[in-house]
Short mmCIF file of N, CA and C in Angstrom, two decimals:
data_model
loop_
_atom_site.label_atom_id
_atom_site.label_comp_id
_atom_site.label_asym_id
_atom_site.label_seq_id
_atom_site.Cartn_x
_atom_site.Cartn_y
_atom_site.Cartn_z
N UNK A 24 -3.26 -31.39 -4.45
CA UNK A 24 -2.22 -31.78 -5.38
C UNK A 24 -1.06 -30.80 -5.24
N UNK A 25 -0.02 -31.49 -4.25
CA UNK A 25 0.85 -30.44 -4.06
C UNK A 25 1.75 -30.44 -5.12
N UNK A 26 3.38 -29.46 -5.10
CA UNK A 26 4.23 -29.79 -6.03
C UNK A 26 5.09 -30.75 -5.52
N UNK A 27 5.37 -32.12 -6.58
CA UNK A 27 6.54 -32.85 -6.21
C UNK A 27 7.36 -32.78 -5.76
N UNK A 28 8.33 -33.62 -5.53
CA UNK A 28 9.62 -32.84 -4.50
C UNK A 28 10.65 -32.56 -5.70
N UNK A 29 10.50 -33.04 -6.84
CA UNK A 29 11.80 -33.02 -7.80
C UNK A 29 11.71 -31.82 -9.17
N UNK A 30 10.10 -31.16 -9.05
CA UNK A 30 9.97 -30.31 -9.93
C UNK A 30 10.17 -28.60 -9.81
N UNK A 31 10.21 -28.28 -10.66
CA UNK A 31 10.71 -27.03 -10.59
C UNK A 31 9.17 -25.98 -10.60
N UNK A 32 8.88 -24.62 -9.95
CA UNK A 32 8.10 -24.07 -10.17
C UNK A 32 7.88 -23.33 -11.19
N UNK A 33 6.99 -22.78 -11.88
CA UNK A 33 7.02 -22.61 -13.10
C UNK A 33 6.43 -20.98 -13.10
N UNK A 34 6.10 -20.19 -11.65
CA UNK A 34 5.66 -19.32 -11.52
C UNK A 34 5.81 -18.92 -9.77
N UNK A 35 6.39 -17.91 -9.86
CA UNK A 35 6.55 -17.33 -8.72
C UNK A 35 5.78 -17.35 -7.51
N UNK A 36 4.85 -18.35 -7.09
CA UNK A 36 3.68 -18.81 -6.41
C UNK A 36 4.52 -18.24 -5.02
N UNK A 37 5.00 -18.32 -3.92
CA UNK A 37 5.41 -17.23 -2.93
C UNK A 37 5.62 -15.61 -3.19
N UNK A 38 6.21 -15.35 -4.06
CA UNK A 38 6.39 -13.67 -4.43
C UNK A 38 4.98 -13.74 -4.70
N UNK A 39 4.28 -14.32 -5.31
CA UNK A 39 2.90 -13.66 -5.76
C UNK A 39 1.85 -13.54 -4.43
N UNK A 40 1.66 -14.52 -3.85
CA UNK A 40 1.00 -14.48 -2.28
C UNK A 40 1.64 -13.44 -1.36
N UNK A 41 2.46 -13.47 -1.37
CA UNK A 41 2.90 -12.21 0.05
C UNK A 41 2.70 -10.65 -0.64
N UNK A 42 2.90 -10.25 -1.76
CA UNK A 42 2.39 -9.60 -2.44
C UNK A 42 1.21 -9.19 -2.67
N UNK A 43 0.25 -10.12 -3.05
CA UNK A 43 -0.71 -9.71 -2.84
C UNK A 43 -1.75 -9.56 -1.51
N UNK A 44 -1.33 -10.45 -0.85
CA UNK A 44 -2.18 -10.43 0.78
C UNK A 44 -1.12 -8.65 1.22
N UNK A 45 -0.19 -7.97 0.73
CA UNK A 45 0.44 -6.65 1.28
C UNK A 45 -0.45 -5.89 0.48
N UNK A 46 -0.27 -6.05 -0.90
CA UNK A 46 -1.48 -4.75 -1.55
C UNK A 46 -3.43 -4.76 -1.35
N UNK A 47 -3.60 -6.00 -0.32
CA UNK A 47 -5.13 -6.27 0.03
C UNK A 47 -4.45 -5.14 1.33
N UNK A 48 -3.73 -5.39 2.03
CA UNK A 48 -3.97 -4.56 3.03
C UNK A 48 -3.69 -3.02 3.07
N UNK A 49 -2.41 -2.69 2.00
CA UNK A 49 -2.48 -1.52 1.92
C UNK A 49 -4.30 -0.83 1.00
N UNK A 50 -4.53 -1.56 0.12
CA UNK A 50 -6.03 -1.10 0.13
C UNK A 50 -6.95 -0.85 0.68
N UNK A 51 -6.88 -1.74 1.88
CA UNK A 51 -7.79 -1.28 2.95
C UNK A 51 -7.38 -0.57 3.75
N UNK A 52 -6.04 -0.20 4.03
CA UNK A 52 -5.46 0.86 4.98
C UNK A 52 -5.45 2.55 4.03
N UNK A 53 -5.65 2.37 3.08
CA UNK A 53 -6.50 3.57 2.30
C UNK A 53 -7.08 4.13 2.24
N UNK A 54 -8.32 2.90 2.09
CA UNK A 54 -9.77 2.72 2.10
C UNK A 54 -10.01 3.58 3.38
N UNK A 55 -8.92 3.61 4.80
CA UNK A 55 -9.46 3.44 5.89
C UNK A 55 -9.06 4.72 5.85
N UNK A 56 -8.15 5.43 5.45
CA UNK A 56 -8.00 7.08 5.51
C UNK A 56 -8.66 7.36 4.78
N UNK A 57 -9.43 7.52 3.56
CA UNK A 57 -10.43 8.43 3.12
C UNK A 57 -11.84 7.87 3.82
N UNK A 58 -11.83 7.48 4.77
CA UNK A 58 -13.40 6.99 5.15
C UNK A 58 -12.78 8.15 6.56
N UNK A 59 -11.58 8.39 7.00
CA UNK A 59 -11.04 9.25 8.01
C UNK A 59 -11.50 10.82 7.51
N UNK A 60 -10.88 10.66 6.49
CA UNK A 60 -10.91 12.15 5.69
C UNK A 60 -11.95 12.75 5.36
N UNK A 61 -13.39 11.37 4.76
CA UNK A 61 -14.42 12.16 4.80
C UNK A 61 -15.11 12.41 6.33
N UNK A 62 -15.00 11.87 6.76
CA UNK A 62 -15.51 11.90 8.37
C UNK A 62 -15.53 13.03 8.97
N UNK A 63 -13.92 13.47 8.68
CA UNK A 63 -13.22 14.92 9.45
C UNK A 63 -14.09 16.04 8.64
N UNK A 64 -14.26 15.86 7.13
CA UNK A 64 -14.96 17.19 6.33
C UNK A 64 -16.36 17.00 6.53
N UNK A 65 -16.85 15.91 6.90
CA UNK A 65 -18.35 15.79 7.31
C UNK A 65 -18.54 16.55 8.63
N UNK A 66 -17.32 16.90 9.90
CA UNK A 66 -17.83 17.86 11.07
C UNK A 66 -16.67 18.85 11.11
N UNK A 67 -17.10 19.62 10.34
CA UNK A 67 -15.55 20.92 10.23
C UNK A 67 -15.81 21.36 11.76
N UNK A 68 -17.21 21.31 12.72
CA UNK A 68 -16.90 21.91 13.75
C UNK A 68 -16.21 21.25 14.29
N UNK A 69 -15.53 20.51 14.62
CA UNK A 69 -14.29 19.75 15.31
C UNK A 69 -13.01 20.31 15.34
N UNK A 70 -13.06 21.53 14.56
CA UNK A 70 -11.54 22.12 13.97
C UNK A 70 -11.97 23.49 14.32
N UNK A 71 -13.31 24.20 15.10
CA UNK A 71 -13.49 25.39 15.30
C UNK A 71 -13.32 25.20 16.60
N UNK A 72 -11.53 25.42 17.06
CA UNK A 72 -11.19 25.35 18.91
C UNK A 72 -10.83 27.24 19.10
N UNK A 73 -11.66 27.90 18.87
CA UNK A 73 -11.85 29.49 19.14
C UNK A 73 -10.78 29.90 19.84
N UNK A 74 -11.01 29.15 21.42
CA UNK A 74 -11.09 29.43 22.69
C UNK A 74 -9.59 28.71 22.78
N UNK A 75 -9.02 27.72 21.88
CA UNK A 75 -7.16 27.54 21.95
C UNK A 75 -6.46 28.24 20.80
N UNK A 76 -7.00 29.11 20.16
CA UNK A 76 -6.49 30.22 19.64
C UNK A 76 -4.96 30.65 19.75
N UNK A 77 -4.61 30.42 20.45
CA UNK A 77 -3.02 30.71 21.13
C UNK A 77 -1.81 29.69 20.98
N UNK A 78 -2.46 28.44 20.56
CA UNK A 78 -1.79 27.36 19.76
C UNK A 78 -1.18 27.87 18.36
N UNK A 79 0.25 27.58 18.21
CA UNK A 79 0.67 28.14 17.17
C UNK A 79 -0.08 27.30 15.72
N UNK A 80 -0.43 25.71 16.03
CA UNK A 80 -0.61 24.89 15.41
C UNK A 80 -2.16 25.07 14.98
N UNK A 81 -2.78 25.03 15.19
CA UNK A 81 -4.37 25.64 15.56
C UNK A 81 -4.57 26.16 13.81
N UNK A 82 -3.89 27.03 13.34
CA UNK A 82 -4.40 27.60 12.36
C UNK A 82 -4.46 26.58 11.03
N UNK A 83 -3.33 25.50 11.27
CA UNK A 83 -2.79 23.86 10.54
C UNK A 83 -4.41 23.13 10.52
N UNK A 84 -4.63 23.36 11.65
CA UNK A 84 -5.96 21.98 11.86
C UNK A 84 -6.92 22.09 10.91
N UNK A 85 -7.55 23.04 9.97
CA UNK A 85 -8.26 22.71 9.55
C UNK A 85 -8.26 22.21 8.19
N UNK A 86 -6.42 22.21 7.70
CA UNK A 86 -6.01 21.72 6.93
C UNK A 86 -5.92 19.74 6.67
N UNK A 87 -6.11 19.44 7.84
CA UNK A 87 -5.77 18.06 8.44
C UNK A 87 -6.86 17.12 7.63
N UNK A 88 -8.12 17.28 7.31
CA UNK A 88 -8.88 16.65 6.80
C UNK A 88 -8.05 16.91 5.06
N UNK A 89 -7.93 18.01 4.68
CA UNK A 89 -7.81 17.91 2.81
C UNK A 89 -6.29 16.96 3.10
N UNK A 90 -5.33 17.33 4.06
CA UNK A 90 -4.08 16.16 3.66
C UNK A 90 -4.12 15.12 3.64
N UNK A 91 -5.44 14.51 4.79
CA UNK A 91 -5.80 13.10 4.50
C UNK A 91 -6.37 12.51 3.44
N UNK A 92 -6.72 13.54 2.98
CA UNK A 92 -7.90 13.00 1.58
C UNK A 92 -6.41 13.03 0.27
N UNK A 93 -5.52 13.87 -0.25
CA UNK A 93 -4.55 13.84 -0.13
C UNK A 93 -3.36 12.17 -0.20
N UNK A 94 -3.23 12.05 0.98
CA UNK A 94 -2.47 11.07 0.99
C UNK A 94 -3.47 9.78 0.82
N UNK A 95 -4.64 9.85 1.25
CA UNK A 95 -5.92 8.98 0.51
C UNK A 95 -5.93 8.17 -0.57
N UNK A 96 -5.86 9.30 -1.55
CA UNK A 96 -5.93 9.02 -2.45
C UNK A 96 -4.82 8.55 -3.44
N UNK A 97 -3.58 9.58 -3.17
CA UNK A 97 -2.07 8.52 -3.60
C UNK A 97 -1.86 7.35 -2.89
N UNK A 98 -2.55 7.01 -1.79
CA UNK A 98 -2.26 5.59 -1.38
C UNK A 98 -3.03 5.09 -2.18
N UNK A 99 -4.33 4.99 -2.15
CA UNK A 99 -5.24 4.19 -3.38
C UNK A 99 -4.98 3.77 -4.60
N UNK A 100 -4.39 5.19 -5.12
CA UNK A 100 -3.84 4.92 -6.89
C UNK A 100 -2.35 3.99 -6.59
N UNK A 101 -1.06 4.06 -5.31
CA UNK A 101 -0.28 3.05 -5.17
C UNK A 101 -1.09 1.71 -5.27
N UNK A 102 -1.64 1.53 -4.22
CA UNK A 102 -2.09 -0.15 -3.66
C UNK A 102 -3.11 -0.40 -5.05
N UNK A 103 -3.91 0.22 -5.55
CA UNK A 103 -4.32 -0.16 -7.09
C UNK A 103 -3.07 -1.12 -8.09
N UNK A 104 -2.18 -0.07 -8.37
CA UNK A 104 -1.20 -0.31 -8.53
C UNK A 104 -0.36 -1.42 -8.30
N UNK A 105 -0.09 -1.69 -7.01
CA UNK A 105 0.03 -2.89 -6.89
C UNK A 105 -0.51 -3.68 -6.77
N UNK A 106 -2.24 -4.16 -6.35
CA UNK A 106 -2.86 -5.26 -6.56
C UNK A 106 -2.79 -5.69 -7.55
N UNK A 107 -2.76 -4.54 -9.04
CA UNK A 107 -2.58 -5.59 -10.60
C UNK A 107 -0.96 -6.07 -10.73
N UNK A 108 -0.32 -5.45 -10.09
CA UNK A 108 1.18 -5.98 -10.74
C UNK A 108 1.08 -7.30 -9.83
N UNK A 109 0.81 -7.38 -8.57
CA UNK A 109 1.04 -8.18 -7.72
C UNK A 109 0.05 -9.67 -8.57
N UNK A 110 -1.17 -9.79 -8.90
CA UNK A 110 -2.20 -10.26 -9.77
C UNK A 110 -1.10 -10.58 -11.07
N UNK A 111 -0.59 -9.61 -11.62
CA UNK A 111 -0.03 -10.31 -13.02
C UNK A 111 1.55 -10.95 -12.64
N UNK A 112 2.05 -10.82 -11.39
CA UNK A 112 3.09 -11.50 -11.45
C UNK A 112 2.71 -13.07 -11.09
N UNK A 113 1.35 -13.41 -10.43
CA UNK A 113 0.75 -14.53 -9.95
C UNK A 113 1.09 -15.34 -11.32
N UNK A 114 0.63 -14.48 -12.90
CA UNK A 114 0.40 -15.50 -13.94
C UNK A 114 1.66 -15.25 -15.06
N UNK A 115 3.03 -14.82 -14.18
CA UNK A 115 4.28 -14.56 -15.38
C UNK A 115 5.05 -15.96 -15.22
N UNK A 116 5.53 -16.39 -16.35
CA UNK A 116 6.75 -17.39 -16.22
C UNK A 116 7.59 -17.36 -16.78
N UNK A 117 7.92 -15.98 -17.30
CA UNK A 117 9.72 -15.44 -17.70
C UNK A 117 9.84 -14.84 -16.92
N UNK A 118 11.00 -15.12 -16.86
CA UNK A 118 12.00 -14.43 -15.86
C UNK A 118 12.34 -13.17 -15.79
N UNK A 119 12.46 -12.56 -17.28
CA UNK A 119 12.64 -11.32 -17.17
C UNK A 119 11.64 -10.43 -16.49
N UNK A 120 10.23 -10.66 -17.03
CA UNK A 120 9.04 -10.16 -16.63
C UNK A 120 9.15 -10.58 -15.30
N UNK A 121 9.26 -11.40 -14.68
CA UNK A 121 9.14 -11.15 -13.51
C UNK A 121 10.11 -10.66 -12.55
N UNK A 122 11.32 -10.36 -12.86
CA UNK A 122 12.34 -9.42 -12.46
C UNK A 122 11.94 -8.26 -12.72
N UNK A 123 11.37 -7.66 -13.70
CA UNK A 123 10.85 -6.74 -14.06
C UNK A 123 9.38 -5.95 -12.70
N UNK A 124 8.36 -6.95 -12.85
CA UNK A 124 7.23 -6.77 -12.32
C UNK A 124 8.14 -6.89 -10.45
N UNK A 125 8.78 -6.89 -10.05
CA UNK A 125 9.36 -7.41 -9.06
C UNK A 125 9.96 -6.44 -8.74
N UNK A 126 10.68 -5.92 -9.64
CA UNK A 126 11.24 -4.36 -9.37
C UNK A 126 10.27 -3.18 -9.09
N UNK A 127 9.33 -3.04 -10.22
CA UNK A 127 8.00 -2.30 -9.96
C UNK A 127 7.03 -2.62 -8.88
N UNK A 128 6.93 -3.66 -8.48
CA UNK A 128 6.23 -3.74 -6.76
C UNK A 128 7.60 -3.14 -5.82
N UNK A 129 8.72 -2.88 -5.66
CA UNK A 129 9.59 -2.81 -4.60
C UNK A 129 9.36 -1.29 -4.83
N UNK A 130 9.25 -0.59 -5.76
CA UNK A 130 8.97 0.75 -5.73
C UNK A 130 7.84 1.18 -5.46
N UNK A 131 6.99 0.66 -6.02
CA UNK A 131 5.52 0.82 -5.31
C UNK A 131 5.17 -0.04 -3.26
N UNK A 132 6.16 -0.63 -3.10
CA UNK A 132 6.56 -0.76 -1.55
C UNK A 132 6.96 0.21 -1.15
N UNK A 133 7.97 0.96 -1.62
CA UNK A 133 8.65 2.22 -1.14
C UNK A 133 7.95 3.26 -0.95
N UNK A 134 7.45 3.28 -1.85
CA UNK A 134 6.30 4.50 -1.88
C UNK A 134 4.88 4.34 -0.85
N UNK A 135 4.77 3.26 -0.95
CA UNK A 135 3.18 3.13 -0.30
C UNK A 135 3.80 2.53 1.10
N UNK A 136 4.90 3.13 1.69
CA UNK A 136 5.66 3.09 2.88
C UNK A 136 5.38 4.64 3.36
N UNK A 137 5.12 5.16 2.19
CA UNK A 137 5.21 6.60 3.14
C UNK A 137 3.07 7.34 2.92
N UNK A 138 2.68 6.76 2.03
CA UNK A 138 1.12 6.71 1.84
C UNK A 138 0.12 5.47 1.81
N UNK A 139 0.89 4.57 1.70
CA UNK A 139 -0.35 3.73 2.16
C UNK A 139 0.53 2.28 3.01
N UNK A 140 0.43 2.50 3.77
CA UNK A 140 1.64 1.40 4.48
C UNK A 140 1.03 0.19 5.11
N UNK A 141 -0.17 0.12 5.04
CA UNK A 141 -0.66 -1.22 4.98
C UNK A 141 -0.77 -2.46 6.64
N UNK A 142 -1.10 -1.11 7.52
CA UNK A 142 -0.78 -1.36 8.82
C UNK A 142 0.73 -1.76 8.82
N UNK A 143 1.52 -1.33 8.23
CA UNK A 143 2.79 -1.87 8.18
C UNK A 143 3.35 -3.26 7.71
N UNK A 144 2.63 -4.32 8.17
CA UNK A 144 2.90 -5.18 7.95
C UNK A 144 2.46 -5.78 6.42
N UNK A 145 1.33 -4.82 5.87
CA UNK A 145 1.20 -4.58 4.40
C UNK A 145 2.58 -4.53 3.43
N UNK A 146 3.08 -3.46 4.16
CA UNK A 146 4.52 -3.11 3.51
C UNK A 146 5.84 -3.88 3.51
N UNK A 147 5.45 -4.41 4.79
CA UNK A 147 6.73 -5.69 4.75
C UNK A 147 6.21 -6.42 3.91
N UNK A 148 5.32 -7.20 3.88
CA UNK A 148 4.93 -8.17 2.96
C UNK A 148 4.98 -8.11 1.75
N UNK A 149 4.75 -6.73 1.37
CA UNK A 149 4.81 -6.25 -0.28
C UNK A 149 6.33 -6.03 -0.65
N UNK A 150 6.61 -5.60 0.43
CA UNK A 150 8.74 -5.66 0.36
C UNK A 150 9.19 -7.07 0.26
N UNK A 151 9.02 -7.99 1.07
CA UNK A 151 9.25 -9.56 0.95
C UNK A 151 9.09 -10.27 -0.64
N UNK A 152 7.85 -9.71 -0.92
CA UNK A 152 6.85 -10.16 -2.14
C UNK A 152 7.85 -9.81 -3.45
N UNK A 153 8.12 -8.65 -3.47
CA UNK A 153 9.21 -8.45 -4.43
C UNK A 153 10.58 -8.23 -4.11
N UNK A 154 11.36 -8.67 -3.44
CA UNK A 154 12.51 -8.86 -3.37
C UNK A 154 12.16 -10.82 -3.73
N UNK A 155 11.30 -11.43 -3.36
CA UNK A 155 11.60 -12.64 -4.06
C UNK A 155 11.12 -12.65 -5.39
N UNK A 156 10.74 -11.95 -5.80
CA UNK A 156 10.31 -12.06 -7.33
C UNK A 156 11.22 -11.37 -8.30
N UNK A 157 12.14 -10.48 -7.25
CA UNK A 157 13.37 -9.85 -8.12
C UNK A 157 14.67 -11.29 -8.47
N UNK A 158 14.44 -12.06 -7.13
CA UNK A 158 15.50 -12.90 -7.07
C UNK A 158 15.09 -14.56 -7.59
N UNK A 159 13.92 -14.38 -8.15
CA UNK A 159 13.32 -15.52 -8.08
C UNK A 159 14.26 -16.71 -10.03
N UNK A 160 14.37 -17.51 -9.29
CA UNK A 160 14.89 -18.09 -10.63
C UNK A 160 13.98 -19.62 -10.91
N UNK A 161 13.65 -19.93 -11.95
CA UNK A 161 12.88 -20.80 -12.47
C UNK A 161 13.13 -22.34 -11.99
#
């Protein structure tokens, strides 16, 4: 039962799909750095290179596992974040609210551009998702 050709939508049904198929993936592109992060603290010997000692960078590495866990986890609490806004813009039909909720996914795009980016194409999608829900009219 599709929509007629003469009716109007009554809910942002595109902003809400591209939206949410971006915050499924930035969740799992999360998901996929702290399963990295614990991995790396599960064999710290991987980060004991003795013998390249002379690397200025070397002394950084064993820092590399806590930044992942780190950006881990602010990606998680983003893409959280946006799976419910993305979820409650599915069921808004004012306009304001959804200009509203539309604005708050484009910032939580921005952000989870630089921590949870969603194989990228997460992030476009979640950028797409609310720029039509900013522009979306009834």
């Amino acid at each position: 039962m599709g929509q007629q050709p003469g009716m109007q939508s009554t809910t942002p049904h595109t902003a809400y799909i591209l939206s949410l198929i971006g915050s499924i993936l930035m969740l799992i592109s999360s998901i996929i750095v702290l399963v990295g992060a614990g991995i790396l603290m599960t064999f710290p010997h991987l980060f004991a290179f003795r013998r390249f000692g002379y690397y200025p960078m070397m002394a950084v590495m064993p820092l590399a596992p806590i930044l992942l866990l780190i950006v881990g986890v602010i990606g998680l609490i983003v893409s959280v974040l946006a799976l419910y806004f993305s979820v409650r813009l599915g069921r808004l039909s004012d306009v304001n609210a959804v200009h509203s909720t539309g604005i708050v996914l484009l910032i939580l795009a921005i952000i989870g551009l630089f921590v949870a980016n969603g194989f990228f194409i997460g992030f476009i999608l979640l950028l797409i998702g609310s720029i039509l829900a900013i522009t979306w009219k009834p």
